[in-house]
Coordinates of C-alpha atoms in Angstrom, one line a residue:
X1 CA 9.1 26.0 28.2
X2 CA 5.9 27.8 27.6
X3 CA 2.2 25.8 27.0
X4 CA 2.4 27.2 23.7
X5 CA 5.5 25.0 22.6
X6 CA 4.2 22.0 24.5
X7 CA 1.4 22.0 21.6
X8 CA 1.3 19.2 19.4
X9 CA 1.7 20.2 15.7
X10 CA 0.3 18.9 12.8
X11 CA 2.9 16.1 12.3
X12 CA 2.8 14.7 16.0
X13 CA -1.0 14.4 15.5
X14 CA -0.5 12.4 12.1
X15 CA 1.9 9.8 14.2
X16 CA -0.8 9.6 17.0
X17 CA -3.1 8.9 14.8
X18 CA -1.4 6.3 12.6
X19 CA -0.3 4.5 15.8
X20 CA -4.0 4.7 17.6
X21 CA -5.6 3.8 13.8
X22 CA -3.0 0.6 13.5
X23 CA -4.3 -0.9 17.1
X24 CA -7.7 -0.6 16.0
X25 CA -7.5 -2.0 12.7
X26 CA -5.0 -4.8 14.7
X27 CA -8.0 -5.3 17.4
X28 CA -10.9 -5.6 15.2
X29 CA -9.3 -7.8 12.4
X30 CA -7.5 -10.4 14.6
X31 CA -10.2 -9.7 17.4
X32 CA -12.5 -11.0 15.1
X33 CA -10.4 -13.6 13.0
X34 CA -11.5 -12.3 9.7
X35 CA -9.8 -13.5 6.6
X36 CA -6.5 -12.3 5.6
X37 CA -6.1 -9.7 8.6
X38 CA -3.4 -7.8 7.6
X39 CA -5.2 -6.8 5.1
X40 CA -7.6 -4.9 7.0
X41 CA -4.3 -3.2 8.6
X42 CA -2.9 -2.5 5.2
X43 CA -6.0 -0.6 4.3
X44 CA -6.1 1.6 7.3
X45 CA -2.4 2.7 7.3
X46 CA -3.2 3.8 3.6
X47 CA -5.8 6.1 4.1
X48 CA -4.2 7.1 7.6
X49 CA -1.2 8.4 5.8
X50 CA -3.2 10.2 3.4
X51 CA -2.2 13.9 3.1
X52 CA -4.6 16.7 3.6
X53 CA -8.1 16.9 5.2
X54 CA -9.7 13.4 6.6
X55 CA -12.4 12.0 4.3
X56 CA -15.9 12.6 6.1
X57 CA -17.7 9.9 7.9
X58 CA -20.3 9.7 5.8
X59 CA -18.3 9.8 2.7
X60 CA -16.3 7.2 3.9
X61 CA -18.6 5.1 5.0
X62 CA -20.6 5.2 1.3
X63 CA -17.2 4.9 -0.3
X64 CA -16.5 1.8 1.4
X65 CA -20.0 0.6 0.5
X66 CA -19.0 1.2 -2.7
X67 CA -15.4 -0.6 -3.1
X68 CA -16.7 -3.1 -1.3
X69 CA -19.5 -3.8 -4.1
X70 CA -17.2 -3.4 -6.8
X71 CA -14.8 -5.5 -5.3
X72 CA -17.7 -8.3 -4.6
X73 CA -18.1 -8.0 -8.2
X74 CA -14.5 -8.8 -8.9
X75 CA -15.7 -12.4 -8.4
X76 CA -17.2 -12.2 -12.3
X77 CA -13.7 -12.4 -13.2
X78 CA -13.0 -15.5 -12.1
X79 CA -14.9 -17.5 -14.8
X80 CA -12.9 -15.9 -17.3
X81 CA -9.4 -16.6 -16.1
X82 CA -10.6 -20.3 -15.7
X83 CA -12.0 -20.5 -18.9
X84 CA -10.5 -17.4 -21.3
X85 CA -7.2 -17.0 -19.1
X86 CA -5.7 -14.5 -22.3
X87 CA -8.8 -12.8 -22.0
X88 CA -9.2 -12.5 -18.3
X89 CA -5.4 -11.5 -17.9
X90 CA -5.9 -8.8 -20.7
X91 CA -9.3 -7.4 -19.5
X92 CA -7.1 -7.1 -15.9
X93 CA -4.4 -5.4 -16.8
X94 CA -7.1 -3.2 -18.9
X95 CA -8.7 -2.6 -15.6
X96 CA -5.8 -2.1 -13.4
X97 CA -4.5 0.9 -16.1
X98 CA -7.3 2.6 -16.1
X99 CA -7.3 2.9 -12.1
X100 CA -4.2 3.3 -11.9
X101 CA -4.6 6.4 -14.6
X102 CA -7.0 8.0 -12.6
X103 CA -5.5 7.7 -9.0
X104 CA -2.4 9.6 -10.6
X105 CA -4.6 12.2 -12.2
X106 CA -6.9 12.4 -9.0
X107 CA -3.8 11.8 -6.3
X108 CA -6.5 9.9 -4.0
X109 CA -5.2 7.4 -1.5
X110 CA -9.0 4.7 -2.6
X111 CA -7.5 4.0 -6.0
X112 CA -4.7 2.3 -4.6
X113 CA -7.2 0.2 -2.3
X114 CA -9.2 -0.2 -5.6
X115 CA -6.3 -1.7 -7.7
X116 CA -5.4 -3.9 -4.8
X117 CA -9.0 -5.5 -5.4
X118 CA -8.9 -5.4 -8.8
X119 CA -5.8 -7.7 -8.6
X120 CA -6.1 -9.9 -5.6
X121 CA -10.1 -10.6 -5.7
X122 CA -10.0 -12.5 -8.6
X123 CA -6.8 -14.5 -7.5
X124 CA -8.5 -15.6 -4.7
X125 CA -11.7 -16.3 -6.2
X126 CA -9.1 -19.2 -8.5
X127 CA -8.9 -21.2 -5.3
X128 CA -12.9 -20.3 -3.6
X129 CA -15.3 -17.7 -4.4
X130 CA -16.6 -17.3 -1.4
X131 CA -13.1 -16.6 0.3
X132 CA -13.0 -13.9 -2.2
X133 CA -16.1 -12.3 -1.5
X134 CA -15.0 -12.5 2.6
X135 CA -11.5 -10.9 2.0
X136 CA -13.3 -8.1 -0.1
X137 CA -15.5 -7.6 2.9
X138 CA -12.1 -7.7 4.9
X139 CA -10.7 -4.7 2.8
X140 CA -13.9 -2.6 3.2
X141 CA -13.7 -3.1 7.0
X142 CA -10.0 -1.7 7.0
X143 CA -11.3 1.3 5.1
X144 CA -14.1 2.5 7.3
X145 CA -11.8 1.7 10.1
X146 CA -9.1 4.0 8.5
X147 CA -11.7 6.6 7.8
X148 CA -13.5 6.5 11.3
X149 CA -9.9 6.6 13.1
X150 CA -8.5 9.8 10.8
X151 CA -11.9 11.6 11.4
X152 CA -12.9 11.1 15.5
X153 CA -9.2 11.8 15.5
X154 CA -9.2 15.3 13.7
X155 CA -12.5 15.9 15.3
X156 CA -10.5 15.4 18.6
X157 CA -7.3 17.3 17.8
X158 CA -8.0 19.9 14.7
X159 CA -5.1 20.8 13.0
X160 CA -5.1 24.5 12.8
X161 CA -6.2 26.0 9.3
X162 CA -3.9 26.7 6.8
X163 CA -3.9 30.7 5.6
X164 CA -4.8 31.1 2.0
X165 CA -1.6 32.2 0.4
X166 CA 0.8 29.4 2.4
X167 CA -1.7 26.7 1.2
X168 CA 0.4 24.7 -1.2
X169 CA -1.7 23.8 -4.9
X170 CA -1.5 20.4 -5.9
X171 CA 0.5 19.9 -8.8
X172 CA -1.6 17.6 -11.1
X173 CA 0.0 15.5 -13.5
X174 CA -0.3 16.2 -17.4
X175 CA -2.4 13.3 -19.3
X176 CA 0.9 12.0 -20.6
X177 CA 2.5 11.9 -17.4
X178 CA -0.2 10.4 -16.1
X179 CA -0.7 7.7 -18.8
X180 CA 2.8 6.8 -18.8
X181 CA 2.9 6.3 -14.8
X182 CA 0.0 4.2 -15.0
X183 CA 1.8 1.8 -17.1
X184 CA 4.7 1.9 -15.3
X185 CA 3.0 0.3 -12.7
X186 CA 0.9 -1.9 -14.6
X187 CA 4.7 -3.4 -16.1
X188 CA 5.0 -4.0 -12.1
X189 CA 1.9 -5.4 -11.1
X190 CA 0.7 -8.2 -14.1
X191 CA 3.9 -10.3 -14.2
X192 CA 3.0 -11.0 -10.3
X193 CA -0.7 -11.3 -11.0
X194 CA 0.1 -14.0 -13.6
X195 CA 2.8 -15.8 -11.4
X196 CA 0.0 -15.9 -8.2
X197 CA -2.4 -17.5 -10.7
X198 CA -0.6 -20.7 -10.9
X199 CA -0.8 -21.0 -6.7
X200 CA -3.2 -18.2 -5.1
X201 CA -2.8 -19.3 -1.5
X202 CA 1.4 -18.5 -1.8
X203 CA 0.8 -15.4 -3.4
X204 CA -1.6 -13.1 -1.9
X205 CA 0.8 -11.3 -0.1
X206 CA 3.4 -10.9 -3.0
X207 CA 0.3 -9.7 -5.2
X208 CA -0.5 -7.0 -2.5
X209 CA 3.4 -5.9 -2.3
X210 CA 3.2 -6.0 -6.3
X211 CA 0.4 -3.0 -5.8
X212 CA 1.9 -1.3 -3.6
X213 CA 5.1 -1.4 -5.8
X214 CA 3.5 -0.6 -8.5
X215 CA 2.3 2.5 -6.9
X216 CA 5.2 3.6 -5.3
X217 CA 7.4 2.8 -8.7
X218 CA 5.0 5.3 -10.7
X219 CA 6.2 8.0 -7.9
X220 CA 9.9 7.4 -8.0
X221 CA 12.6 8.3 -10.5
X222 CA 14.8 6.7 -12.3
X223 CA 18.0 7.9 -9.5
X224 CA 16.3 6.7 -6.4
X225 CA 13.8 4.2 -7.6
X226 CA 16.6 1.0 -6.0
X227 CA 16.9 3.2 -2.5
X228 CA 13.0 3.9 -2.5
X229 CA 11.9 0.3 -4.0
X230 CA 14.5 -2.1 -2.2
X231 CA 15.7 0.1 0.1
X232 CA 12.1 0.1 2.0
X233 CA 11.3 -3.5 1.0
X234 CA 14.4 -4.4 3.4
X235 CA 13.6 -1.9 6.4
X236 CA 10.2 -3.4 6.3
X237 CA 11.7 -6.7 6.5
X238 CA 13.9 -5.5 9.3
X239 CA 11.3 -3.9 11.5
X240 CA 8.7 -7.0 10.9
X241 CA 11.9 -9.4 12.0
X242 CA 12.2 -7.3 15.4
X243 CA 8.3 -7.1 15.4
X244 CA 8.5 -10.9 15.8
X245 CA 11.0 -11.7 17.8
X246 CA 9.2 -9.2 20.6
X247 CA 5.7 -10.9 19.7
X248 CA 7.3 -14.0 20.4
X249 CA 8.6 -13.0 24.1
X250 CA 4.9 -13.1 25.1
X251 CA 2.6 -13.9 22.0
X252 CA -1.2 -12.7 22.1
X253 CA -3.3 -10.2 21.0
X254 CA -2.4 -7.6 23.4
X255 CA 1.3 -7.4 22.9
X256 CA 0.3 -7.5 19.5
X257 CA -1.3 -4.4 19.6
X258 CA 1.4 -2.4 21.8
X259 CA 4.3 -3.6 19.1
X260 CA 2.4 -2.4 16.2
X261 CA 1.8 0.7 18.0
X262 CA 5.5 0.5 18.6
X263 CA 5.7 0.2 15.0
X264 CA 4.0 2.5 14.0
X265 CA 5.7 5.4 16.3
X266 CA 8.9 5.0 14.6
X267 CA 8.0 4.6 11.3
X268 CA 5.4 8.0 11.8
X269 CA 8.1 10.1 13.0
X270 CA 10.2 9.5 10.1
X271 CA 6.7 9.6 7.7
X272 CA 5.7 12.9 8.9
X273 CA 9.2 14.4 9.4
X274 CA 9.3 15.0 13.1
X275 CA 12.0 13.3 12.9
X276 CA 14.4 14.3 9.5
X277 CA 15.6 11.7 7.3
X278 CA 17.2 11.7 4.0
X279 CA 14.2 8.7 3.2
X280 CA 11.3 10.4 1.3
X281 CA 7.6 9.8 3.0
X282 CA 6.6 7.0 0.6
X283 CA 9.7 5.1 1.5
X284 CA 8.3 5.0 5.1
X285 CA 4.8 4.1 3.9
X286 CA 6.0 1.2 1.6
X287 CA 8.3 0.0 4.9
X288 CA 5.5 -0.3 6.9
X289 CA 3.0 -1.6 4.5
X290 CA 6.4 -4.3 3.8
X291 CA 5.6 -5.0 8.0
X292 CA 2.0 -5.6 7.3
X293 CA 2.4 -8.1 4.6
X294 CA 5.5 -10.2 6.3
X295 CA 4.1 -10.2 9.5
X296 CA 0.7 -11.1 9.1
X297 CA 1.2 -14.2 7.3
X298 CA 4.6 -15.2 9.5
X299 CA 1.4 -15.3 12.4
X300 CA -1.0 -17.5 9.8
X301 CA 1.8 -19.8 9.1
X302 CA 3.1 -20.3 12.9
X303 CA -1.1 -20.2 14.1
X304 CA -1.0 -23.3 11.1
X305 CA 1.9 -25.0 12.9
X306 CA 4.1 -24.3 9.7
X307 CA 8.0 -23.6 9.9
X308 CA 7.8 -20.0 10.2
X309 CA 11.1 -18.9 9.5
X310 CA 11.0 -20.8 6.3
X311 CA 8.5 -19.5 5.0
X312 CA 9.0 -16.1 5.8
X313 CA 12.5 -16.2 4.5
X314 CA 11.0 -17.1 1.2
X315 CA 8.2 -14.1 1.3
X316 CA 11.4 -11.9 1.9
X317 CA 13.1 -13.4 -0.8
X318 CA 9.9 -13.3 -3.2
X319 CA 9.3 -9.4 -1.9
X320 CA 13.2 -8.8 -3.0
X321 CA 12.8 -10.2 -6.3
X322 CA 9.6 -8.1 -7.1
X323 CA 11.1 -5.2 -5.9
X324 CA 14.3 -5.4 -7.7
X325 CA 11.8 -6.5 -11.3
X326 CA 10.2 -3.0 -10.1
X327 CA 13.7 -1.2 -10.7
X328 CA 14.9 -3.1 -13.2
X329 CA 11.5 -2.4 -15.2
X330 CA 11.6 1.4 -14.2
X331 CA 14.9 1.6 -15.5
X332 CA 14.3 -0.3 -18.8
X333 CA 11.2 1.6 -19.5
X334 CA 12.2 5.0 -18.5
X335 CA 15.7 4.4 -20.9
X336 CA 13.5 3.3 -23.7
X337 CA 11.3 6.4 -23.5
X338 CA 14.6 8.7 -23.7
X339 CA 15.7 6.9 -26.5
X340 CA 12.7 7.1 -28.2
X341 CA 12.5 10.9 -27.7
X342 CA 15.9 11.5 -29.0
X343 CA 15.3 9.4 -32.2
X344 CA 11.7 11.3 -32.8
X345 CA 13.9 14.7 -31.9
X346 CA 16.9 13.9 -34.3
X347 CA 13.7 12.7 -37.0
X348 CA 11.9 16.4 -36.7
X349 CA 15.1 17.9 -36.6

């Protein structure tokens, strides 16, 4: 075989750089035992998967300045969920549409990072405000790390340019397209936001899941939204049960590391189709993001001296239930709307 095949294309670099991107973000946030740690993973496998061009340095490192800020300034919305909690749950939902709106309209990976703030700061902030204002901190680290990784990585191992006429536009939703995707996953997100309310500390990871949900339910039709929705809710709880099961063969930070890497090799070559599968690209995302969130706490809870397998059998069980309200709301709403357009077609007609 010739040098010239040997060559890594485009998608075996998008794996590597996943893989090498999940260690980091693995090293640095249990390294340095900040808050909520998978967190800072979550963040970096979302703008590692992000299609396209990496995000300059310096424009990542200004836009993480800047979530960071806004997601500091979350915190001002704890006062009024203690004390207005209509109000506050209103003005949040508000938020989250709007964000949501734009990231469709937009297609950029930071609104979903954005709306993951906008729902989980103030939760948080319920039980401690200064545990809200670390874990956004925590978020803004796994976005420069994400950012740092994907650039020194492309810098490293350029993917060739693309010619001109092959290069693909981006199809950008209509207004109403967009509108009505964004509160799709708004449907998805606040019944979960309201739920972690009444216990923060339980919730956190369900809120994140509810997010990412809510982002892949806006993406998904009707036909495949149970496959895409549950379908990578229960890989995800598959891979994180090997995941810890091999973690607990030798558990520290090291063998942490090499079975995320692990982790994320499998789930990359599926992602970015070197290896074909009938599973779209988000389904792999949302598995892996699904690791994130049942892993990270199943260490918390076992690092607290909790019964581990408890508890994570009830995030699974929680993760299943919000993923099948995701279909089930999909469903309704996306029947309703047909309805509705027959009855203002038969009306005109």
């Amino acid at each position: 075989m010739s040098i010239e095949k040997r060559r890594m294309g485009r998608a075996d670099k998008a794996v590597l750089r996943l893989a090498i991107g999940l260690v980091l973000a693995v090293l640095v946030a249990y390294g340095l035992a900040l808050k909520a740690p998978y967190a800072v993973c979550v963040v970096a496998v979302l703008i590692l998967c992000k299609p396209g061009p990496p995000i300059p340095l310096f424009k990542g490192m200004v836009l993480a300045l800047v979530i960071a800020v806004l997601m500091m300034a979350g915190v001002l919305m704890v006062p009024v969920l203690e004390n207005y909690a209509l109000t506050g749950v209103l003005l949040t939902g508000v938020l989250l549409y709007a964000v949501f709106y734009s990231g469709v309209r937009s297609a950029n990976p930071l609104a979903t990072i954005l709306v993951m703030a906008i729902a989980l700061i103030p939760v948080v902030g319920v039980v401690e405000q200064a545990l809200a204002l670390q874990i956004g901190a925590t978020l803004a680290v796994g976005l420069c790390i994400g950012v740092l990784v994907s650039g020194i990585s492309h810098a490293l191992f350029p993917d060739p340019p693309v010619r001109a006429g092959r290069r693909a536009a981006a199809e950008v939703p209509t207004r109403e397209s967009a509108s009505w995707i964004a509160l799709r996953a708004v449907v998805v997100v606040m019944p979960v936001f309201v739920l972690a309310l009444t216990n923060p500390s339980f919730y956190v990871a369900a809120v994140m899941k509810s997010v990412a949900l809510g982002q892949q339910a806006g993406s998904t039709s009707t036909r495949s939204a149970g496959q895409e929705l549950v379908g990578s809710t229960l890989m995800g709880a598959a891979i994180a049960g090997c995941l810890w099961f091999g973690l607990a063969l030798r558990p520290n930070l090291w063998m942490l590391m090499l079975w995320m890497a692990a982790a994320a090799l499998w789930v990359g070559t599926r992602l970015f189709r070197v290896r074909p599968g009938a599973f779209p690209p988000s389904f792999w995302v949302q598995s892996l993001v699904t690791v994130l969130l049942l892993l990270g706490p199943a260490i918390e809870d076992s690092a607290g001296g909790k019964d581990v397998l408890k508890a994570s059998a009830t995030r699974v069980a929680l993760f299943v239930a919000v993923a099948l309200y995701a279909w089930v709301t999909v469903w309704a709403l996306e029947h309703w709307r047909t309805a509705r357009s027959h009855a203002l077609f038969f009306r005109q007609g």
